Short mmCIF file of N, CA and C and ligand atoms in Angstrom, two decimals:
data_model
loop_
_atom_site.label_atom_id
_atom_site.label_comp_id
_atom_site.label_asym_id
_atom_site.label_seq_id
_atom_site.Cartn_x
_atom_site.Cartn_y
_atom_site.Cartn_z
N MET A 203 57.07 100.38 177.42
CA MET A 203 56.56 99.65 176.24
C MET A 203 55.18 100.17 175.87
N PRO A 204 54.98 100.60 174.63
CA PRO A 204 53.61 100.99 174.26
C PRO A 204 52.73 99.75 174.18
N LYS A 205 51.45 99.93 174.41
CA LYS A 205 50.53 98.81 174.25
C LYS A 205 50.07 98.81 172.79
N THR A 206 49.89 97.62 172.24
CA THR A 206 49.52 97.52 170.84
C THR A 206 48.32 96.59 170.68
N GLY A 207 47.69 96.72 169.53
CA GLY A 207 46.56 95.85 169.24
C GLY A 207 46.29 95.83 167.76
N SER A 208 45.37 94.99 167.35
CA SER A 208 45.02 94.93 165.93
C SER A 208 43.68 94.25 165.74
N CYS A 209 43.18 94.37 164.51
CA CYS A 209 41.97 93.64 164.12
C CYS A 209 42.34 92.18 163.84
N GLU A 210 41.33 91.39 163.50
CA GLU A 210 41.60 89.96 163.30
C GLU A 210 42.52 89.70 162.10
N CYS A 211 42.30 90.44 160.99
CA CYS A 211 43.10 90.15 159.78
C CYS A 211 44.45 90.84 159.80
N GLY A 212 44.62 91.81 160.71
CA GLY A 212 45.92 92.48 160.84
C GLY A 212 46.09 93.69 159.94
N ALA A 213 45.05 94.05 159.13
CA ALA A 213 45.17 95.20 158.24
C ALA A 213 45.19 96.52 159.03
N VAL A 214 44.59 96.51 160.22
CA VAL A 214 44.59 97.71 161.07
C VAL A 214 45.33 97.38 162.36
N THR A 215 46.26 98.25 162.71
CA THR A 215 46.99 98.08 163.97
C THR A 215 46.94 99.41 164.72
N TYR A 216 47.13 99.35 166.02
CA TYR A 216 47.20 100.60 166.78
C TYR A 216 48.22 100.45 167.89
N ARG A 217 48.66 101.61 168.39
CA ARG A 217 49.57 101.63 169.53
C ARG A 217 49.17 102.75 170.47
N ILE A 218 49.36 102.50 171.74
CA ILE A 218 49.02 103.47 172.78
C ILE A 218 50.33 103.87 173.44
N ALA A 219 50.53 105.18 173.59
CA ALA A 219 51.78 105.68 174.18
C ALA A 219 52.06 104.98 175.51
N ALA A 220 53.34 104.74 175.76
CA ALA A 220 53.76 103.98 176.94
C ALA A 220 53.30 104.64 178.23
N ASP A 221 53.21 105.98 178.24
CA ASP A 221 52.85 106.67 179.49
C ASP A 221 51.34 106.84 179.65
N GLU A 222 50.57 106.29 178.74
CA GLU A 222 49.10 106.41 178.84
C GLU A 222 48.56 105.20 179.62
N PRO A 223 47.92 105.44 180.77
CA PRO A 223 47.38 104.30 181.51
C PRO A 223 46.20 103.67 180.76
N VAL A 224 46.14 102.36 180.75
CA VAL A 224 45.03 101.66 180.10
C VAL A 224 44.25 100.92 181.19
N HIS A 225 43.14 101.52 181.61
CA HIS A 225 42.31 100.92 182.64
C HIS A 225 41.09 100.30 181.98
N VAL A 226 41.06 99.00 181.97
CA VAL A 226 39.96 98.31 181.29
C VAL A 226 38.80 98.13 182.26
N TYR A 227 37.59 98.42 181.79
CA TYR A 227 36.40 98.15 182.60
C TYR A 227 35.45 97.28 181.79
N ALA A 228 34.69 96.48 182.52
CA ALA A 228 33.73 95.60 181.86
C ALA A 228 32.35 96.22 182.01
N CYS A 229 31.61 96.24 180.92
CA CYS A 229 30.23 96.73 180.98
C CYS A 229 29.28 95.58 180.66
N HIS A 230 28.36 95.37 181.61
CA HIS A 230 27.42 94.25 181.50
C HIS A 230 26.04 94.73 181.04
N CYS A 231 25.95 95.96 180.53
CA CYS A 231 24.62 96.48 180.15
C CYS A 231 24.05 95.67 178.97
N LEU A 232 22.75 95.78 178.79
CA LEU A 232 22.09 94.99 177.74
C LEU A 232 22.56 95.39 176.35
N ASP A 233 22.88 96.68 176.18
CA ASP A 233 23.39 97.14 174.88
C ASP A 233 24.73 96.47 174.57
N CYS A 234 25.61 96.43 175.56
CA CYS A 234 26.93 95.83 175.34
C CYS A 234 26.79 94.33 175.07
N GLN A 235 25.84 93.69 175.75
CA GLN A 235 25.62 92.27 175.48
C GLN A 235 25.16 92.09 174.03
N LEU A 236 24.22 92.93 173.62
CA LEU A 236 23.66 92.81 172.28
C LEU A 236 24.71 93.11 171.21
N ARG A 237 25.42 94.26 171.39
CA ARG A 237 26.34 94.70 170.35
C ARG A 237 27.62 93.85 170.28
N SER A 238 27.95 93.16 171.39
CA SER A 238 29.13 92.30 171.35
C SER A 238 28.74 90.86 171.04
N GLY A 239 27.44 90.56 171.16
CA GLY A 239 27.01 89.18 170.99
C GLY A 239 27.58 88.29 172.07
N SER A 240 27.80 88.89 173.25
CA SER A 240 28.47 88.14 174.31
C SER A 240 27.95 88.60 175.67
N ALA A 241 28.58 88.13 176.75
CA ALA A 241 28.05 88.41 178.09
C ALA A 241 28.35 89.82 178.57
N PHE A 242 29.44 90.39 178.11
CA PHE A 242 29.80 91.76 178.51
C PHE A 242 30.84 92.28 177.53
N ALA A 243 31.12 93.56 177.62
CA ALA A 243 32.13 94.16 176.75
C ALA A 243 33.24 94.74 177.61
N GLU A 244 34.46 94.71 177.10
CA GLU A 244 35.60 95.30 177.79
C GLU A 244 36.05 96.54 177.04
N HIS A 245 36.05 97.65 177.77
CA HIS A 245 36.44 98.93 177.18
C HIS A 245 37.58 99.55 177.97
N ALA A 246 38.30 100.45 177.33
CA ALA A 246 39.27 101.28 178.04
C ALA A 246 39.25 102.65 177.39
N MET A 247 39.24 103.68 178.23
CA MET A 247 39.24 105.05 177.74
C MET A 247 40.69 105.50 177.66
N VAL A 248 41.13 105.90 176.50
CA VAL A 248 42.49 106.43 176.39
C VAL A 248 42.43 107.78 175.66
N ARG A 249 43.41 108.64 175.94
CA ARG A 249 43.41 109.94 175.28
C ARG A 249 43.73 109.77 173.80
N ALA A 250 42.96 110.46 172.95
CA ALA A 250 43.17 110.36 171.51
C ALA A 250 44.60 110.76 171.14
N ALA A 251 45.17 111.69 171.89
CA ALA A 251 46.53 112.17 171.61
C ALA A 251 47.56 111.07 171.84
N SER A 252 47.21 110.06 172.63
CA SER A 252 48.15 108.96 172.94
C SER A 252 47.89 107.73 172.08
N PHE A 253 46.93 107.84 171.18
CA PHE A 253 46.47 106.69 170.41
C PHE A 253 46.78 106.88 168.94
N GLU A 254 47.48 105.92 168.37
CA GLU A 254 47.84 105.99 166.95
C GLU A 254 47.33 104.75 166.26
N CYS A 255 46.58 104.95 165.18
CA CYS A 255 45.98 103.82 164.48
C CYS A 255 46.40 103.87 163.03
N GLU A 256 46.76 102.72 162.47
CA GLU A 256 47.17 102.64 161.07
C GLU A 256 46.33 101.62 160.34
N GLY A 257 45.94 101.94 159.13
CA GLY A 257 45.15 101.01 158.32
C GLY A 257 43.81 101.63 157.96
N GLU A 258 43.12 100.96 157.05
CA GLU A 258 41.85 101.49 156.52
C GLU A 258 40.70 101.16 157.46
N LEU A 259 40.03 102.21 157.92
CA LEU A 259 38.91 102.02 158.84
C LEU A 259 37.59 102.32 158.16
N GLU A 260 36.56 101.74 158.68
CA GLU A 260 35.20 102.04 158.25
C GLU A 260 34.45 102.55 159.48
N ALA A 261 33.63 103.58 159.30
CA ALA A 261 32.95 104.16 160.46
C ALA A 261 31.45 103.91 160.39
N TYR A 262 30.89 103.64 161.53
CA TYR A 262 29.44 103.53 161.64
C TYR A 262 29.00 104.51 162.72
N ARG A 263 28.11 105.44 162.36
CA ARG A 263 27.67 106.45 163.32
C ARG A 263 26.26 106.14 163.79
N ARG A 264 26.05 106.30 165.10
CA ARG A 264 24.70 106.12 165.62
C ARG A 264 24.48 107.13 166.72
N LYS A 265 23.18 107.44 166.94
CA LYS A 265 22.83 108.40 167.99
C LYS A 265 22.40 107.65 169.23
N ILE A 266 23.00 108.00 170.38
CA ILE A 266 22.56 107.44 171.65
C ILE A 266 22.28 108.61 172.57
N GLU A 267 21.06 108.73 173.00
CA GLU A 267 20.65 109.79 173.92
C GLU A 267 21.20 111.15 173.49
N GLY A 268 21.02 111.48 172.23
CA GLY A 268 21.42 112.79 171.74
C GLY A 268 22.89 112.92 171.38
N MET A 269 23.68 111.91 171.74
CA MET A 269 25.12 111.97 171.47
C MET A 269 25.40 111.16 170.20
N VAL A 270 26.33 111.66 169.38
CA VAL A 270 26.71 110.89 168.19
C VAL A 270 27.92 110.04 168.55
N SER A 271 27.74 108.74 168.42
CA SER A 271 28.83 107.81 168.69
C SER A 271 29.28 107.22 167.36
N GLU A 272 30.58 107.18 167.18
CA GLU A 272 31.13 106.64 165.93
C GLU A 272 31.91 105.39 166.28
N GLU A 273 31.61 104.32 165.61
CA GLU A 273 32.30 103.06 165.86
C GLU A 273 33.20 102.76 164.68
N LEU A 274 34.43 102.41 164.96
CA LEU A 274 35.42 102.22 163.91
C LEU A 274 35.79 100.75 163.78
N PHE A 275 35.70 100.31 162.54
CA PHE A 275 35.95 98.90 162.20
C PHE A 275 37.09 98.80 161.20
N CYS A 276 37.74 97.67 161.15
CA CYS A 276 38.65 97.38 160.06
C CYS A 276 37.81 97.26 158.78
N ARG A 277 38.24 97.91 157.71
CA ARG A 277 37.49 97.87 156.46
C ARG A 277 37.45 96.46 155.86
N GLU A 278 38.48 95.68 156.13
CA GLU A 278 38.57 94.32 155.58
C GLU A 278 37.76 93.31 156.38
N CYS A 279 38.10 93.15 157.67
CA CYS A 279 37.53 92.03 158.43
C CYS A 279 36.41 92.46 159.37
N HIS A 280 36.16 93.79 159.46
CA HIS A 280 35.06 94.33 160.25
C HIS A 280 35.18 94.09 161.76
N THR A 281 36.37 93.82 162.24
CA THR A 281 36.57 93.80 163.69
C THR A 281 36.34 95.23 164.19
N ARG A 282 35.54 95.38 165.23
CA ARG A 282 35.34 96.71 165.81
C ARG A 282 36.49 97.00 166.75
N LEU A 283 37.18 98.12 166.52
CA LEU A 283 38.39 98.40 167.29
C LEU A 283 38.20 99.46 168.37
N PHE A 284 37.48 100.53 168.04
CA PHE A 284 37.24 101.56 169.03
C PHE A 284 36.04 102.41 168.65
N ASN A 285 35.59 103.19 169.64
CA ASN A 285 34.50 104.13 169.45
C ASN A 285 35.03 105.52 169.78
N ARG A 286 34.35 106.54 169.29
CA ARG A 286 34.58 107.89 169.80
C ARG A 286 33.25 108.62 169.73
N ASN A 287 33.12 109.69 170.51
CA ASN A 287 31.85 110.43 170.49
C ASN A 287 32.10 111.92 170.55
N ASP A 288 31.03 112.69 170.27
CA ASP A 288 31.19 114.14 170.20
C ASP A 288 31.09 114.80 171.58
N VAL A 289 30.83 114.02 172.63
CA VAL A 289 30.78 114.59 173.98
C VAL A 289 32.19 114.65 174.58
N LEU A 290 32.99 113.63 174.32
CA LEU A 290 34.38 113.61 174.80
C LEU A 290 35.30 113.41 173.59
N PRO A 291 35.44 114.46 172.75
CA PRO A 291 36.18 114.28 171.50
C PRO A 291 37.67 113.97 171.69
N GLY A 292 38.20 114.25 172.89
CA GLY A 292 39.62 114.00 173.12
C GLY A 292 39.91 112.57 173.55
N MET A 293 38.85 111.74 173.63
CA MET A 293 39.04 110.39 174.13
C MET A 293 38.68 109.35 173.07
N VAL A 294 39.33 108.21 173.19
CA VAL A 294 39.03 107.06 172.35
C VAL A 294 38.57 105.95 173.28
N PHE A 295 37.48 105.30 172.93
CA PHE A 295 36.97 104.20 173.74
C PHE A 295 37.36 102.89 173.04
N LEU A 296 38.42 102.34 173.57
CA LEU A 296 39.00 101.17 172.95
C LEU A 296 38.19 99.92 173.27
N ARG A 297 38.05 99.03 172.27
CA ARG A 297 37.47 97.71 172.51
C ARG A 297 38.64 96.87 173.03
N ALA A 298 38.69 96.72 174.35
CA ALA A 298 39.93 96.24 174.97
C ALA A 298 40.32 94.82 174.57
N GLY A 299 39.35 94.04 174.11
CA GLY A 299 39.65 92.67 173.67
C GLY A 299 40.49 92.63 172.41
N THR A 300 40.73 93.79 171.78
CA THR A 300 41.58 93.83 170.59
C THR A 300 43.05 94.08 170.95
N LEU A 301 43.33 94.28 172.23
CA LEU A 301 44.73 94.46 172.66
C LEU A 301 45.50 93.16 172.45
N ASN A 302 46.72 93.27 171.99
CA ASN A 302 47.54 92.06 171.84
C ASN A 302 47.75 91.37 173.20
N GLU A 303 47.76 92.18 174.27
CA GLU A 303 47.98 91.64 175.62
C GLU A 303 46.66 91.28 176.29
N ARG A 304 45.61 90.97 175.50
CA ARG A 304 44.28 90.82 176.08
C ARG A 304 44.16 89.72 177.14
N GLN A 305 45.03 88.73 177.09
CA GLN A 305 44.93 87.67 178.10
C GLN A 305 45.33 88.15 179.48
N ALA A 306 46.00 89.30 179.55
CA ALA A 306 46.46 89.82 180.84
C ALA A 306 45.48 90.85 181.42
N ILE A 307 44.34 91.03 180.75
CA ILE A 307 43.38 92.06 181.21
C ILE A 307 42.73 91.64 182.53
N ALA A 308 42.68 92.58 183.46
CA ALA A 308 41.89 92.41 184.69
C ALA A 308 41.10 93.70 184.87
N PRO A 309 39.80 93.67 184.59
CA PRO A 309 39.02 94.92 184.65
C PRO A 309 39.14 95.60 186.02
N VAL A 310 39.23 96.94 186.00
CA VAL A 310 39.33 97.71 187.24
C VAL A 310 37.95 97.97 187.82
N ALA A 311 36.90 97.77 187.03
CA ALA A 311 35.55 98.00 187.52
C ALA A 311 34.56 97.24 186.64
N HIS A 312 33.43 96.92 187.24
CA HIS A 312 32.34 96.29 186.50
C HIS A 312 31.14 97.22 186.54
N LEU A 313 30.61 97.53 185.35
CA LEU A 313 29.49 98.46 185.24
C LEU A 313 28.22 97.70 184.87
N TRP A 314 27.10 98.27 185.28
CA TRP A 314 25.79 97.71 184.93
C TRP A 314 25.64 96.25 185.40
N THR A 315 26.09 95.99 186.62
CA THR A 315 26.01 94.62 187.12
C THR A 315 24.55 94.20 187.38
N SER A 316 23.64 95.19 187.41
CA SER A 316 22.22 94.84 187.56
C SER A 316 21.71 94.06 186.35
N ARG A 317 22.46 94.14 185.24
CA ARG A 317 22.07 93.43 184.02
C ARG A 317 22.96 92.22 183.73
N LYS A 318 23.92 91.97 184.60
CA LYS A 318 24.92 90.95 184.29
C LYS A 318 24.26 89.57 184.21
N GLN A 319 24.80 88.72 183.35
CA GLN A 319 24.29 87.36 183.23
C GLN A 319 24.62 86.61 184.52
N ALA A 320 23.65 85.77 184.95
CA ALA A 320 23.74 85.17 186.29
C ALA A 320 24.98 84.31 186.50
N TRP A 321 25.50 83.72 185.44
CA TRP A 321 26.64 82.83 185.59
C TRP A 321 27.96 83.57 185.79
N VAL A 322 27.98 84.87 185.48
CA VAL A 322 29.23 85.63 185.57
C VAL A 322 29.51 85.95 187.03
N MET A 323 30.60 85.44 187.57
CA MET A 323 31.00 85.67 188.96
C MET A 323 32.04 86.78 188.97
N LEU A 324 31.80 87.81 189.74
CA LEU A 324 32.74 88.92 189.78
C LEU A 324 33.78 88.68 190.87
N PRO A 325 35.03 89.04 190.59
CA PRO A 325 36.07 88.86 191.61
C PRO A 325 35.84 89.79 192.80
N GLU A 326 36.17 89.34 193.98
CA GLU A 326 36.00 90.16 195.17
C GLU A 326 36.98 91.32 195.15
N GLY A 327 36.55 92.46 195.69
CA GLY A 327 37.45 93.60 195.85
C GLY A 327 37.52 94.49 194.62
N VAL A 328 36.88 94.09 193.52
CA VAL A 328 36.87 94.95 192.33
C VAL A 328 35.56 95.75 192.35
N PRO A 329 35.65 97.08 192.26
CA PRO A 329 34.43 97.90 192.32
C PRO A 329 33.41 97.47 191.27
N ALA A 330 32.16 97.35 191.72
CA ALA A 330 31.07 96.96 190.82
C ALA A 330 29.93 97.95 191.02
N PHE A 331 29.33 98.38 189.94
CA PHE A 331 28.26 99.37 189.99
C PHE A 331 27.02 98.79 189.33
N PRO A 332 25.87 98.90 189.99
CA PRO A 332 24.64 98.34 189.41
C PRO A 332 24.28 98.98 188.07
N GLU A 333 24.64 100.30 187.92
CA GLU A 333 24.41 100.98 186.64
C GLU A 333 25.72 101.70 186.29
N SER A 334 25.61 102.85 185.62
CA SER A 334 26.84 103.61 185.32
C SER A 334 27.28 104.36 186.57
N PRO A 335 28.55 104.32 186.93
CA PRO A 335 29.02 105.12 188.06
C PRO A 335 29.09 106.59 187.68
N THR A 336 29.11 107.46 188.67
CA THR A 336 29.37 108.88 188.41
C THR A 336 30.86 108.99 188.06
N PRO A 337 31.25 110.08 187.39
CA PRO A 337 32.69 110.24 187.10
C PRO A 337 33.55 110.15 188.36
N ALA A 338 33.04 110.67 189.49
CA ALA A 338 33.81 110.62 190.74
C ALA A 338 33.97 109.18 191.22
N GLU A 339 32.90 108.41 191.15
CA GLU A 339 32.96 107.00 191.57
C GLU A 339 33.91 106.22 190.68
N PHE A 340 33.85 106.52 189.38
CA PHE A 340 34.70 105.80 188.44
C PHE A 340 36.17 106.17 188.68
N GLY A 341 36.41 107.46 188.96
CA GLY A 341 37.77 107.92 189.27
C GLY A 341 38.31 107.20 190.49
N ALA A 342 37.46 107.01 191.49
CA ALA A 342 37.89 106.33 192.72
C ALA A 342 38.24 104.87 192.43
N ALA A 343 37.48 104.23 191.55
CA ALA A 343 37.75 102.84 191.18
C ALA A 343 39.11 102.73 190.49
N ILE A 344 39.41 103.69 189.62
CA ILE A 344 40.70 103.68 188.92
C ILE A 344 41.84 103.92 189.91
N ALA A 345 41.61 104.87 190.85
CA ALA A 345 42.65 105.15 191.85
C ALA A 345 42.92 103.90 192.70
N GLN A 346 41.86 103.18 193.03
CA GLN A 346 42.02 101.94 193.82
C GLN A 346 42.85 100.91 193.04
N ALA A 347 42.55 100.77 191.75
CA ALA A 347 43.29 99.81 190.92
C ALA A 347 44.75 100.22 190.84
N GLN A 348 44.98 101.52 190.67
CA GLN A 348 46.34 102.03 190.58
C GLN A 348 47.12 101.74 191.85
N SER A 349 46.49 101.96 193.01
CA SER A 349 47.23 101.78 194.26
C SER A 349 47.49 100.29 194.54
N SER A 350 46.58 99.40 194.09
CA SER A 350 46.86 97.98 194.33
C SER A 350 47.98 97.49 193.42
N VAL A 351 48.10 98.08 192.22
CA VAL A 351 49.22 97.74 191.33
C VAL A 351 50.53 98.19 191.97
N GLU A 352 50.50 99.42 192.53
CA GLU A 352 51.72 99.96 193.17
C GLU A 352 52.09 99.13 194.39
N ALA A 353 51.08 98.72 195.16
CA ALA A 353 51.34 97.93 196.37
C ALA A 353 51.99 96.59 196.00
N ALA A 354 51.60 96.06 194.83
CA ALA A 354 52.16 94.77 194.39
C ALA A 354 53.54 94.96 193.77
N GLY A 355 53.97 96.19 193.69
CA GLY A 355 55.31 96.48 193.14
C GLY A 355 55.40 96.24 191.65
N ALA A 356 54.24 96.30 190.99
CA ALA A 356 54.22 95.96 189.56
C ALA A 356 54.43 97.18 188.67
N VAL A 357 54.69 98.34 189.25
CA VAL A 357 54.90 99.54 188.44
C VAL A 357 56.34 99.63 188.04
ZN1 ZN B 411 41.07 93.48 159.75
ZN1 ZN B 412 27.49 98.75 178.24
#
């Protein structure tokens, strides 16, 4: 089953290929708190080749540490659906809360926990990083999530 999602008004929808893993991570950094207007943001990195989006989008470009990040919104209701950047052009950074299956999300890792709001309690056994993990550390967190899914027979 492909994973699907949409903006609030439904004018923009997307689907992710069934064979593309969707590993959601929570980022507690101050930027994510500010830009989401909430305690943390949920993202998932998926390959652009596995991601299909339909509907009219509006783009907002901003520079972060020399990198150009483009944020894509529904033109009608302005729900932010995903980001992309010029450093990893083959990837789409999905705003995971826009997934239709969002109630089933269990983040595989928590980033920037040094900035997390005090009331947020993290589940035991889920990798947590005080700042951004290295790609190797993040890969290990995903591998751990994958093996616990397999152990539970949920694949
Ligand atoms: Zn919309
Ligand atoms: Zn963040």
